[in-house]
Structure formats: C-alpha cells, structure tokens
PDB file of C-alpha atoms in Angstrom:
ATOM      1  CA  MET A   1      40.468 -45.415  53.161  1.00 32.00           C
ATOM      2  CA  PRO A   2      43.911 -46.886  52.398  1.00 35.00           C
ATOM      3  CA  ARG A   3      45.966 -45.412  49.616  1.00 38.00           C
ATOM      4  CA  ALA A   4      46.349 -47.514  46.474  1.00 40.00           C
ATOM      5  CA  SER A   5      50.005 -48.157  47.253  1.00 42.00           C
ATOM      6  CA  ASP A   6      49.036 -49.477  50.712  1.00 43.00           C
ATOM      7  CA  THR A   7      46.675 -52.091  49.343  1.00 45.00           C
ATOM      8  CA  PRO A   8      48.278 -55.534  49.631  1.00 47.00           C
ATOM      9  CA  LEU A   9      48.565 -57.447  46.399  1.00 55.00           C
ATOM     10  CA  PRO A  10      47.589 -61.124  46.304  1.00 56.00           C
ATOM     11  CA  PHE A  11      51.067 -62.097  45.101  1.00 55.00           C
ATOM     12  CA  GLY A  12      53.194 -59.602  47.082  1.00 49.00           C
ATOM     13  CA  ASP A  13      55.328 -56.719  45.883  1.00 47.00           C
ATOM     14  CA  ALA A  14      58.481 -58.863  45.868  1.00 43.00           C
ATOM     15  CA  VAL A  15      57.316 -60.550  42.677  1.00 51.00           C
ATOM     16  CA  LEU A  16      57.442 -57.309  40.765  1.00 58.00           C
ATOM     17  CA  ARG A  17      60.317 -55.399  42.330  1.00 65.00           C
ATOM     18  CA  ALA A  18      63.998 -55.916  41.587  1.00 66.00           C
ATOM     19  CA  PRO A  19      65.825 -57.111  44.725  1.00 64.00           C
ATOM     20  CA  PRO A  20      68.937 -55.226  45.872  1.00 66.00           C
ATOM     21  CA  GLY A  21      71.979 -56.199  43.828  1.00 69.00           C
ATOM     22  CA  SER A  22      69.892 -57.598  40.986  1.00 75.00           C
ATOM     23  CA  PRO A  23      71.336 -56.870  37.514  1.00 77.00           C
ATOM     24  CA  TRP A  24      67.981 -55.552  36.392  1.00 76.00           C
ATOM     25  CA  LYS A  25      67.460 -53.079  39.249  1.00 81.00           C
ATOM     26  CA  ALA A  26      69.266 -50.364  37.259  1.00 85.00           C
ATOM     27  CA  TRP A  27      66.779 -50.902  34.435  1.00 92.00           C
ATOM     28  CA  GLN A  28      63.577 -50.794  36.476  1.00 91.00           C
ATOM     29  CA  ILE A  29      61.934 -47.386  36.787  1.00 90.00           C
ATOM     30  CA  ASP A  30      61.700 -47.046  40.556  1.00 82.00           C
ATOM     31  CA  PRO A  31      58.120 -46.143  41.509  1.00 82.00           C
ATOM     32  CA  ASP A  32      59.338 -44.882  44.893  1.00 71.00           C
ATOM     33  CA  ALA A  33      61.856 -42.410  43.493  1.00 55.00           C
ATOM     34  CA  GLY A  34      59.523 -39.454  43.812  1.00 53.00           C
ATOM     35  CA  ARG A  35      58.903 -39.419  40.087  1.00 59.00           C
ATOM     36  CA  ARG A  36      62.597 -38.899  39.414  1.00 67.00           C
ATOM     37  CA  LYS A  37      63.320 -37.700  35.887  1.00 85.00           C
ATOM     38  CA  VAL A  38      63.785 -40.573  33.444  1.00 91.00           C
ATOM     39  CA  SER A  39      66.432 -40.171  30.747  1.00 93.00           C
ATOM     40  CA  LEU A  40      66.443 -42.783  28.010  1.00 95.00           C
ATOM     41  CA  GLU A  41      69.615 -41.195  26.675  1.00 94.00           C
ATOM     42  CA  ALA A  42      71.319 -42.227  29.924  1.00 94.00           C
ATOM     43  CA  LEU A  43      70.235 -45.855  29.437  1.00 95.00           C
ATOM     44  CA  ASP A  44      72.493 -47.447  26.827  1.00 96.00           C
ATOM     45  CA  PRO A  45      70.410 -49.481  24.331  1.00 96.00           C
ATOM     46  CA  GLY A  46      73.559 -51.433  23.501  1.00 97.00           C
ATOM     47  CA  ALA A  47      74.127 -52.585  27.096  1.00 96.00           C
ATOM     48  CA  ARG A  48      74.003 -56.315  27.895  1.00 95.00           C
ATOM     49  CA  PRO A  49      73.728 -56.628  31.676  1.00 93.00           C
ATOM     50  CA  PHE A  50      72.452 -60.223  31.518  1.00 93.00           C
ATOM     51  CA  SER A  51      74.922 -61.460  28.893  1.00 94.00           C
ATOM     52  CA  SER A  52      77.574 -64.100  29.577  1.00 94.00           C
ATOM     53  CA  GLY A  53      79.755 -62.445  26.951  1.00 93.00           C
ATOM     54  CA  ASP A  54      79.301 -65.383  24.585  1.00 95.00           C
ATOM     55  CA  LYS A  55      76.499 -64.955  22.036  1.00 94.00           C
ATOM     56  CA  ALA A  56      76.112 -68.691  21.420  1.00 96.00           C
ATOM     57  CA  ALA A  57      75.888 -69.325  25.157  1.00 97.00           C
ATOM     58  CA  ASP A  58      73.308 -66.540  25.497  1.00 97.00           C
ATOM     59  CA  ARG A  59      71.203 -68.075  22.732  1.00 96.00           C
ATOM     60  CA  ALA A  60      71.345 -71.444  24.459  1.00 97.00           C
ATOM     61  CA  ALA A  61      70.324 -69.760  27.709  1.00 97.00           C
ATOM     62  CA  VAL A  62      67.276 -68.229  25.998  1.00 97.00           C
ATOM     63  CA  GLU A  63      66.259 -71.695  24.771  1.00 97.00           C
ATOM     64  CA  ARG A  64      66.581 -73.111  28.282  1.00 97.00           C
ATOM     65  CA  LEU A  65      64.599 -70.246  29.746  1.00 97.00           C
ATOM     66  CA  ALA A  66      61.852 -70.631  27.120  1.00 97.00           C
ATOM     67  CA  ALA A  67      61.597 -74.323  28.016  1.00 96.00           C
ATOM     68  CA  GLU A  68      61.470 -73.459  31.712  1.00 97.00           C
ATOM     69  CA  ILE A  69      58.722 -70.886  31.115  1.00 97.00           C
ATOM     70  CA  ASP A  70      56.796 -73.610  29.290  1.00 96.00           C
ATOM     71  CA  GLU A  71      57.145 -75.932  32.297  1.00 96.00           C
ATOM     72  CA  LEU A  72      56.053 -73.194  34.690  1.00 96.00           C
ATOM     73  CA  GLN A  73      53.114 -72.314  32.455  1.00 96.00           C
ATOM     74  CA  ASN A  74      52.007 -75.934  32.661  1.00 95.00           C
ATOM     75  CA  VAL A  75      51.514 -75.363  36.402  1.00 96.00           C
ATOM     76  CA  PHE A  76      50.390 -71.722  36.129  1.00 96.00           C
ATOM     77  CA  HIS A  77      47.406 -72.716  33.995  1.00 95.00           C
ATOM     78  CA  PRO A  78      45.855 -75.358  36.295  1.00 95.00           C
ATOM     79  CA  ASP A  79      46.886 -73.453  39.439  1.00 95.00           C
ATOM     80  CA  GLY A  80      44.381 -70.795  38.390  1.00 94.00           C
ATOM     81  CA  ARG A  81      45.069 -68.347  41.212  1.00 94.00           C
ATOM     82  CA  TYR A  82      46.769 -65.742  39.034  1.00 95.00           C
ATOM     83  CA  LYS A  83      46.747 -64.095  35.646  1.00 96.00           C
ATOM     84  CA  LEU A  84      49.823 -62.697  33.910  1.00 97.00           C
ATOM     85  CA  LEU A  85      49.864 -59.683  31.590  1.00 97.00           C
ATOM     86  CA  VAL A  86      53.135 -59.027  29.751  1.00 98.00           C
ATOM     87  CA  VAL A  87      53.280 -55.621  28.043  1.00 98.00           C
ATOM     88  CA  LEU A  88      55.818 -55.189  25.214  1.00 98.00           C
ATOM     89  CA  GLN A  89      56.048 -51.546  24.237  1.00 98.00           C
ATOM     90  CA  GLY A  90      58.589 -49.907  21.961  1.00 96.00           C
ATOM     91  CA  THR A  91      59.251 -47.967  18.776  1.00 95.00           C
ATOM     92  CA  ASP A  92      59.002 -49.492  15.301  1.00 93.00           C
ATOM     93  CA  THR A  93      61.547 -52.348  14.869  1.00 94.00           C
ATOM     94  CA  SER A  94      62.235 -52.545  18.622  1.00 96.00           C
ATOM     95  CA  GLY A  95      61.653 -56.306  18.581  1.00 95.00           C
ATOM     96  CA  LYS A  96      58.183 -56.950  19.931  1.00 95.00           C
ATOM     97  CA  ASP A  97      57.447 -59.751  17.433  1.00 95.00           C
ATOM     98  CA  GLY A  98      60.874 -61.292  18.001  1.00 96.00           C
ATOM     99  CA  THR A  99      60.337 -61.276  21.758  1.00 97.00           C
ATOM    100  CA  VAL A 100      57.045 -63.121  21.412  1.00 96.00           C
ATOM    101  CA  ARG A 101      58.717 -65.804  19.282  1.00 95.00           C
ATOM    102  CA  GLY A 102      61.892 -66.066  21.325  1.00 96.00           C
ATOM    103  CA  VAL A 103      60.419 -66.028  24.827  1.00 96.00           C
ATOM    104  CA  PHE A 104      56.957 -67.556  24.434  1.00 95.00           C
ATOM    105  CA  GLY A 105      57.413 -69.717  21.336  1.00 92.00           C
ATOM    106  CA  ARG A 106      57.673 -72.904  23.430  1.00 92.00           C
ATOM    107  CA  THR A 107      54.527 -72.389  25.500  1.00 92.00           C
ATOM    108  CA  SER A 108      51.193 -74.063  24.887  1.00 85.00           C
ATOM    109  CA  PRO A 109      48.689 -71.922  22.954  1.00 84.00           C
ATOM    110  CA  LEU A 110      46.015 -73.267  25.308  1.00 83.00           C
ATOM    111  CA  GLY A 111      47.239 -71.018  28.101  1.00 85.00           C
ATOM    112  CA  VAL A 112      49.101 -68.201  26.333  1.00 93.00           C
ATOM    113  CA  ARG A 113      47.497 -65.593  24.106  1.00 94.00           C
ATOM    114  CA  THR A 114      49.107 -62.734  22.164  1.00 95.00           C
ATOM    115  CA  VAL A 115      47.259 -59.541  21.279  1.00 95.00           C
ATOM    116  CA  GLY A 116      48.668 -57.158  18.668  1.00 94.00           C
ATOM    117  CA  TRP A 117      47.235 -53.669  19.043  1.00 94.00           C
ATOM    118  CA  LYS A 118      46.702 -51.363  16.085  1.00 91.00           C
ATOM    119  CA  ALA A 119      44.938 -48.030  15.663  1.00 90.00           C
ATOM    120  CA  PRO A 120      41.456 -48.156  17.228  1.00 92.00           C
ATOM    121  CA  THR A 121      38.478 -48.795  14.980  1.00 93.00           C
ATOM    122  CA  GLU A 122      35.513 -46.440  14.817  1.00 94.00           C
ATOM    123  CA  PRO A 123      33.422 -48.580  17.232  1.00 94.00           C
ATOM    124  CA  GLU A 124      36.385 -48.613  19.628  1.00 94.00           C
ATOM    125  CA  ARG A 125      36.764 -44.838  19.396  1.00 93.00           C
ATOM    126  CA  ALA A 126      33.130 -44.537  20.454  1.00 96.00           C
ATOM    127  CA  HIS A 127      34.159 -45.801  23.919  1.00 96.00           C
ATOM    128  CA  ASP A 128      36.788 -44.717  26.435  1.00 96.00           C
ATOM    129  CA  PHE A 129      40.348 -45.568  25.376  1.00 96.00           C
ATOM    130  CA  LEU A 130      40.665 -48.475  27.828  1.00 97.00           C
ATOM    131  CA  TRP A 131      37.412 -50.157  26.808  1.00 97.00           C
ATOM    132  CA  ARG A 132      38.968 -52.369  24.149  1.00 97.00           C
ATOM    133  CA  ILE A 133      41.953 -53.119  26.382  1.00 97.00           C
ATOM    134  CA  HIS A 134      39.902 -54.430  29.289  1.00 96.00           C
ATOM    135  CA  GLN A 135      38.208 -56.972  27.043  1.00 95.00           C
ATOM    136  CA  ALA A 136      41.570 -58.561  26.225  1.00 97.00           C
ATOM    137  CA  MET A 137      42.715 -59.102  29.820  1.00 97.00           C
ATOM    138  CA  PRO A 138      43.880 -62.590  30.872  1.00 97.00           C
ATOM    139  CA  GLY A 139      41.549 -64.894  32.748  1.00 96.00           C
ATOM    140  CA  ASN A 140      42.535 -67.137  35.640  1.00 95.00           C
ATOM    141  CA  GLY A 141      45.547 -69.259  34.727  1.00 95.00           C
ATOM    142  CA  GLU A 142      46.118 -67.404  31.476  1.00 96.00           C
ATOM    143  CA  ILE A 143      49.145 -65.491  30.183  1.00 97.00           C
ATOM    144  CA  VAL A 144      48.443 -62.642  27.758  1.00 97.00           C
ATOM    145  CA  VAL A 145      51.230 -60.883  25.873  1.00 98.00           C
ATOM    146  CA  PHE A 146      50.550 -57.416  24.474  1.00 97.00           C
ATOM    147  CA  ASN A 147      52.410 -56.460  21.290  1.00 96.00           C
ATOM    148  CA  ARG A 148      51.972 -52.713  21.758  1.00 95.00           C
ATOM    149  CA  SER A 149      49.372 -51.771  24.322  1.00 97.00           C
ATOM    150  CA  HIS A 150      47.178 -49.133  25.922  1.00 97.00           C
ATOM    151  CA  TYR A 151      50.333 -47.005  26.165  1.00 98.00           C
ATOM    152  CA  GLU A 152      49.932 -46.160  22.479  1.00 96.00           C
ATOM    153  CA  ASP A 153      47.166 -43.853  23.722  1.00 97.00           C
ATOM    154  CA  VAL A 154      49.700 -41.701  25.592  1.00 97.00           C
ATOM    155  CA  LEU A 155      52.236 -41.779  22.768  1.00 97.00           C
ATOM    156  CA  VAL A 156      50.678 -41.227  19.329  1.00 96.00           C
ATOM    157  CA  PRO A 157      48.049 -38.663  20.428  1.00 96.00           C
ATOM    158  CA  VAL A 158      50.641 -36.811  22.515  1.00 97.00           C
ATOM    159  CA  VAL A 159      53.292 -36.580  19.791  1.00 97.00           C
ATOM    160  CA  ASN A 160      50.723 -35.543  17.189  1.00 95.00           C
ATOM    161  CA  GLY A 161      49.090 -32.979  19.477  1.00 96.00           C
ATOM    162  CA  TRP A 162      45.681 -34.657  19.497  1.00 97.00           C
ATOM    163  CA  ILE A 163      45.403 -34.378  23.284  1.00 97.00           C
ATOM    164  CA  ASP A 164      46.712 -31.601  25.530  1.00 97.00           C
ATOM    165  CA  PRO A 165      48.914 -31.972  28.657  1.00 96.00           C
ATOM    166  CA  ALA A 166      45.926 -32.006  31.016  1.00 97.00           C
ATOM    167  CA  GLN A 167      44.275 -34.815  29.038  1.00 97.00           C
ATOM    168  CA  THR A 168      47.573 -36.687  28.969  1.00 97.00           C
ATOM    169  CA  ARG A 169      47.895 -36.488  32.777  1.00 97.00           C
ATOM    170  CA  GLN A 170      44.306 -37.671  33.073  1.00 97.00           C
ATOM    171  CA  ARG A 171      45.085 -40.702  30.905  1.00 97.00           C
ATOM    172  CA  TYR A 172      48.147 -41.506  33.019  1.00 97.00           C
ATOM    173  CA  ALA A 173      45.906 -41.523  36.097  1.00 97.00           C
ATOM    174  CA  HIS A 174      43.315 -43.721  34.368  1.00 98.00           C
ATOM    175  CA  ILE A 175      46.013 -46.208  33.340  1.00 98.00           C
ATOM    176  CA  ASN A 176      47.442 -46.360  36.864  1.00 97.00           C
ATOM    177  CA  ASP A 177      44.012 -46.972  38.358  1.00 97.00           C
ATOM    178  CA  PHE A 178      43.218 -49.574  35.702  1.00 97.00           C
ATOM    179  CA  GLU A 179      46.430 -51.487  36.361  1.00 97.00           C
ATOM    180  CA  ARG A 180      45.838 -51.264  40.116  1.00 95.00           C
ATOM    181  CA  LEU A 181      42.426 -52.862  39.571  1.00 96.00           C
ATOM    182  CA  LEU A 182      44.115 -55.662  37.650  1.00 96.00           C
ATOM    183  CA  ALA A 183      46.777 -56.181  40.319  1.00 94.00           C
ATOM    184  CA  GLU A 184      44.300 -56.220  43.185  1.00 93.00           C
ATOM    185  CA  THR A 185      42.240 -58.895  41.436  1.00 94.00           C
ATOM    186  CA  GLY A 186      45.108 -61.298  40.820  1.00 94.00           C
ATOM    187  CA  THR A 187      46.795 -60.078  37.646  1.00 96.00           C
ATOM    188  CA  VAL A 188      50.579 -59.818  37.686  1.00 96.00           C
ATOM    189  CA  VAL A 189      51.558 -56.983  35.330  1.00 96.00           C
ATOM    190  CA  LEU A 190      55.021 -57.010  33.740  1.00 96.00           C
ATOM    191  CA  LYS A 191      55.770 -53.985  31.546  1.00 97.00           C
ATOM    192  CA  PHE A 192      58.794 -53.917  29.252  1.00 98.00           C
ATOM    193  CA  MET A 193      59.899 -50.898  27.232  1.00 98.00           C
ATOM    194  CA  LEU A 194      62.130 -52.235  24.428  1.00 98.00           C
ATOM    195  CA  HIS A 195      64.834 -49.596  24.083  1.00 97.00           C
ATOM    196  CA  ILE A 196      66.803 -49.389  20.823  1.00 97.00           C
ATOM    197  CA  GLY A 197      69.052 -46.668  19.432  1.00 97.00           C
ATOM    198  CA  PHE A 198      68.390 -44.328  16.522  1.00 96.00           C
ATOM    199  CA  ASP A 199      71.116 -45.906  14.370  1.00 96.00           C
ATOM    200  CA  GLU A 200      69.909 -49.411  15.202  1.00 96.00           C
ATOM    201  CA  GLN A 201      66.411 -48.520  14.052  1.00 95.00           C
ATOM    202  CA  ARG A 202      67.803 -47.124  10.783  1.00 95.00           C
ATOM    203  CA  GLN A 203      69.553 -50.429  10.079  1.00 96.00           C
ATOM    204  CA  ARG A 204      66.503 -52.508  10.923  1.00 94.00           C
ATOM    205  CA  LEU A 205      64.246 -50.400   8.711  1.00 95.00           C
ATOM    206  CA  GLN A 206      66.779 -50.694   5.885  1.00 95.00           C
ATOM    207  CA  ASP A 207      66.839 -54.478   6.360  1.00 94.00           C
ATOM    208  CA  ARG A 208      63.072 -54.544   5.889  1.00 95.00           C
ATOM    209  CA  ILE A 209      63.389 -52.554   2.678  1.00 95.00           C
ATOM    210  CA  ASP A 210      66.235 -54.696   1.306  1.00 95.00           C
ATOM    211  CA  ASP A 211      64.664 -58.087   2.129  1.00 94.00           C
ATOM    212  CA  PRO A 212      61.547 -58.882   0.044  1.00 93.00           C
ATOM    213  CA  THR A 213      60.358 -61.331   2.711  1.00 94.00           C
ATOM    214  CA  LYS A 214      60.182 -58.430   5.176  1.00 92.00           C
ATOM    215  CA  HIS A 215      58.380 -55.910   2.968  1.00 94.00           C
ATOM    216  CA  TRP A 216      55.093 -56.747   4.693  1.00 92.00           C
ATOM    217  CA  LYS A 217      56.595 -55.373   7.916  1.00 90.00           C
ATOM    218  CA  PHE A 218      57.465 -52.020   6.359  1.00 91.00           C
ATOM    219  CA  SER A 219      55.247 -49.011   5.773  1.00 90.00           C
ATOM    220  CA  LEU A 220      56.266 -45.672   4.279  1.00 91.00           C
ATOM    221  CA  GLY A 221      54.595 -44.180   7.336  1.00 89.00           C
ATOM    222  CA  ASP A 222      57.411 -45.693   9.417  1.00 90.00           C
ATOM    223  CA  LEU A 223      59.740 -43.105   7.898  1.00 92.00           C
ATOM    224  CA  ASP A 224      57.399 -40.284   8.906  1.00 92.00           C
ATOM    225  CA  VAL A 225      57.314 -41.570  12.472  1.00 93.00           C
ATOM    226  CA  ARG A 226      61.112 -41.853  12.466  1.00 94.00           C
ATOM    227  CA  GLN A 227      61.290 -38.109  11.823  1.00 95.00           C
ATOM    228  CA  GLN A 228      59.533 -37.708  15.184  1.00 96.00           C
ATOM    229  CA  TRP A 229      62.116 -39.782  17.070  1.00 96.00           C
ATOM    230  CA  ALA A 230      62.963 -37.052  19.603  1.00 96.00           C
ATOM    231  CA  GLN A 231      59.298 -36.363  20.345  1.00 97.00           C
ATOM    232  CA  TYR A 232      58.565 -40.051  20.866  1.00 96.00           C
ATOM    233  CA  GLN A 233      61.582 -40.456  23.158  1.00 97.00           C
ATOM    234  CA  GLN A 234      60.279 -37.569  25.253  1.00 97.00           C
ATOM    235  CA  ALA A 235      56.790 -39.071  25.326  1.00 97.00           C
ATOM    236  CA  TYR A 236      58.250 -42.396  26.467  1.00 97.00           C
ATOM    237  CA  GLU A 237      60.257 -40.712  29.227  1.00 96.00           C
ATOM    238  CA  ASN A 238      57.121 -38.932  30.449  1.00 96.00           C
ATOM    239  CA  LEU A 239      54.989 -42.070  30.534  1.00 96.00           C
ATOM    240  CA  LEU A 240      57.730 -44.085  32.244  1.00 96.00           C
ATOM    241  CA  GLU A 241      57.897 -41.464  34.980  1.00 94.00           C
ATOM    242  CA  ALA A 242      54.138 -41.198  35.365  1.00 95.00           C
ATOM    243  CA  THR A 243      53.073 -44.852  35.168  1.00 96.00           C
ATOM    244  CA  SER A 244      55.763 -46.889  36.921  1.00 94.00           C
ATOM    245  CA  THR A 245      53.869 -47.899  40.060  1.00 93.00           C
ATOM    246  CA  PRO A 246      54.405 -50.343  42.933  1.00 91.00           C
ATOM    247  CA  TRP A 247      51.792 -52.626  41.400  1.00 93.00           C
ATOM    248  CA  ALA A 248      53.035 -52.325  37.791  1.00 94.00           C
ATOM    249  CA  PRO A 249      56.591 -50.965  37.479  1.00 93.00           C
ATOM    250  CA  TRP A 250      58.319 -50.471  34.150  1.00 95.00           C
ATOM    251  CA  THR A 251      61.488 -52.283  33.121  1.00 96.00           C
ATOM    252  CA  VAL A 252      63.553 -50.746  30.320  1.00 97.00           C
ATOM    253  CA  VAL A 253      65.165 -53.485  28.201  1.00 97.00           C
ATOM    254  CA  PRO A 254      68.285 -52.530  26.211  1.00 97.00           C
ATOM    255  CA  GLY A 255      67.339 -53.997  22.846  1.00 96.00           C
ATOM    256  CA  ASN A 256      70.066 -53.379  20.281  1.00 97.00           C
ATOM    257  CA  SER A 257      71.051 -57.014  20.793  1.00 97.00           C
ATOM    258  CA  LYS A 258      68.088 -59.222  19.944  1.00 96.00           C
ATOM    259  CA  THR A 259      69.553 -62.173  21.816  1.00 97.00           C
ATOM    260  CA  HIS A 260      70.160 -60.133  24.949  1.00 96.00           C
ATOM    261  CA  ARG A 261      66.679 -58.626  24.747  1.00 97.00           C
ATOM    262  CA  ASN A 262      65.144 -62.097  24.790  1.00 97.00           C
ATOM    263  CA  LEU A 263      67.533 -63.252  27.504  1.00 97.00           C
ATOM    264  CA  MET A 264      66.618 -60.395  29.810  1.00 96.00           C
ATOM    265  CA  ILE A 265      62.862 -60.637  29.318  1.00 97.00           C
ATOM    266  CA  ALA A 266      62.821 -64.440  29.563  1.00 97.00           C
ATOM    267  CA  THR A 267      64.794 -64.249  32.797  1.00 95.00           C
ATOM    268  CA  LEU A 268      62.356 -61.795  34.364  1.00 94.00           C
ATOM    269  CA  VAL A 269      59.283 -63.742  33.225  1.00 96.00           C
ATOM    270  CA  ARG A 270      60.792 -66.981  34.561  1.00 96.00           C
ATOM    271  CA  ASP A 271      61.717 -65.382  37.883  1.00 94.00           C
ATOM    272  CA  THR A 272      58.246 -63.879  38.251  1.00 94.00           C
ATOM    273  CA  LEU A 273      56.512 -67.203  37.636  1.00 95.00           C
ATOM    274  CA  LYS A 274      58.833 -68.983  40.079  1.00 94.00           C
ATOM    275  CA  ALA A 275      58.172 -66.362  42.762  1.00 92.00           C
ATOM    276  CA  LEU A 276      54.447 -67.113  42.620  1.00 93.00           C
ATOM    277  CA  LYS A 277      55.113 -70.534  44.213  1.00 92.00           C
ATOM    278  CA  LEU A 278      52.785 -72.222  41.774  1.00 95.00           C
ATOM    279  CA  ARG A 279      51.103 -75.488  42.641  1.00 95.00           C
ATOM    280  CA  PHE A 280      48.768 -77.985  41.071  1.00 94.00           C
ATOM    281  CA  PRO A 281      45.194 -78.082  42.409  1.00 92.00           C
ATOM    282  CA  PRO A 282      44.553 -80.523  45.294  1.00 91.00           C
ATOM    283  CA  ASP A 283      44.042 -84.138  44.239  1.00 89.00           C
ATOM    284  CA  ASP A 284      40.524 -85.476  44.075  1.00 89.00           C
ATOM    285  CA  PRO A 285      40.424 -88.064  46.906  1.00 90.00           C
ATOM    286  CA  ARG A 286      38.257 -90.274  44.710  1.00 92.00           C
ATOM    287  CA  LEU A 287      41.286 -90.904  42.481  1.00 89.00           C
ATOM    288  CA  LYS A 288      43.204 -92.753  45.211  1.00 90.00           C
ATOM    289  CA  GLY A 289      43.482 -96.406  44.251  1.00 91.00           C
ATOM    290  CA  LEU A 290      41.319 -95.919  41.155  1.00 91.00           C
ATOM    291  CA  ARG A 291      42.115 -98.312  38.304  1.00 94.00           C
ATOM    292  CA  VAL A 292      40.965 -97.893  34.729  1.00 93.00           C
ATOM    293  CA  THR A 293      39.517-101.044  33.218  1.00 91.00           C
TER     294      THR A 293
END
C-alpha cells in the first residue's frame, strides 16, 4: 500500500508548495523538514515580504487581486473539478474577519461560503470533533473560507488541559488523515496562520474597548485568554509542526499590517487558482448556430 505522501493529488503538489525563490517560501512550514522545530518568535509578525513599500500601492494591489480572484472564481465554479478550502486560524484580533472582507469581498456569494466556528454545541460534542467540520466542506466548484477551524480542537483543549499529550497527538493524526481525504478527492486546502505580536494584540483589543461600534467584537474573556499568550503560542508551534503536510501545508502570515496580511493571502489564493488551469465546461454542440426568437 502506498504511503499517504506518495498518493498523487488530482491537482499536483506544485499548487500547494512554494517554488524556490518565492517570497513566501520562508513563511511556509516545510512538511519535508523532518518536523523541524517551529519558532513563531523567529517569524517577525511585523514583516512585509510582499509589500511594495508604499501602503497606498499595496492597498490598490489588494483591490486588483480581489477582482482577479472574483474573475477566477467565475471559472472555478462552472469548471467543477475542484473544491477550495481556505483555513484562517489565529489568535483573537489577528484579522480573520478583515481577511474575509478584504480578499473575498468581491466574489459572488453563489460560489463562496464563509463558516465562522465557535465552541461546539452539546449535539456536536456528542460526536467526534471532526463531525461538524466535515459537514461544512466545499462541494464541487465551491470555495469555503473557515474563520477559525478544526484547529481550535488542538488549541483550546490543549492550553486548558482538557486533553493530554497522547490525545493531542491522536487528534493531529486524525486531522492529517482528514485533510488527506479531502485532498485526494479534489479539495485544495490552503491553511493560513495569521501571526500578530503581543503588543499589536493589546492595541487592537484596546481599540475594541474604546470604539463603541466595536464593543460587539469584545468579550471580557478575551483578556483571560490573553493571559495565556505564551501557552497558545506554544500550542500553535506544536500544531504547525505536526500538521503541515504535503497535501495541506501551513503558511504563516505576518499580520501586524492589515494591508500586507490581505496582500499576502490574496496573492497566494490567486496563484493557487491560476495554477489549477481552470476552464469552462465543453460547449453543448446544440448551441452552434442557435438563434433565439
């Protein structure tokens, strides 16, 4: 029986892997690095590897990329050979909502769906932790964007001590197998960890407190979670090491700059869609010469 990593994907590994010399190669967690130790501290959340150096120009580039993604989605949907799952994972205030608006705000809601994941309900807890996730997967020709994801189940329970190390490793293995199933059945999986700094989070939380229009985004529990910053950073490093695979590698996105965050993610989504060599379905021969009266 072939190993999972030997199984050819319907879209080819090149779609998911950063080519040599690419500016995002340094930010992709290499699945072939022998599970090399990941250090988020060594990855500067203030870096801007995709920036032109001009914020206005970067904003204009994001707009162009969003329009291009919309055009590609217009072919992706009728092409129907693939599905696309975009995972946005990060700490509170890391910019998941802003990414959805900035990168996918131009696309048609007919072919793009966003799922925001919260704590599981009692009926969901009665099943395995991936049960609710599988039901939200994209269908043929559909793009689904996860605002948080199944990775919450190897973050919150780990930091709070609800599962032990053996159970955590078991969940990593389940996630890898689950994502391999998706990849082998035509789902392209793009996983982005939105990486912001401790001071940046403090400012963003304060902004939510100071702005009455943002109070709905703030919970006093956010301050409790902030006290666990070091534990969550460690949990993220562990999951990045354990679940960056050839079929679903992780990309860390430096996110202190909101514009750069959107620029980087939009670029990678655009490049992935272009690499699929999308096409419209074959013409119906009965349409040739047909005139509507």
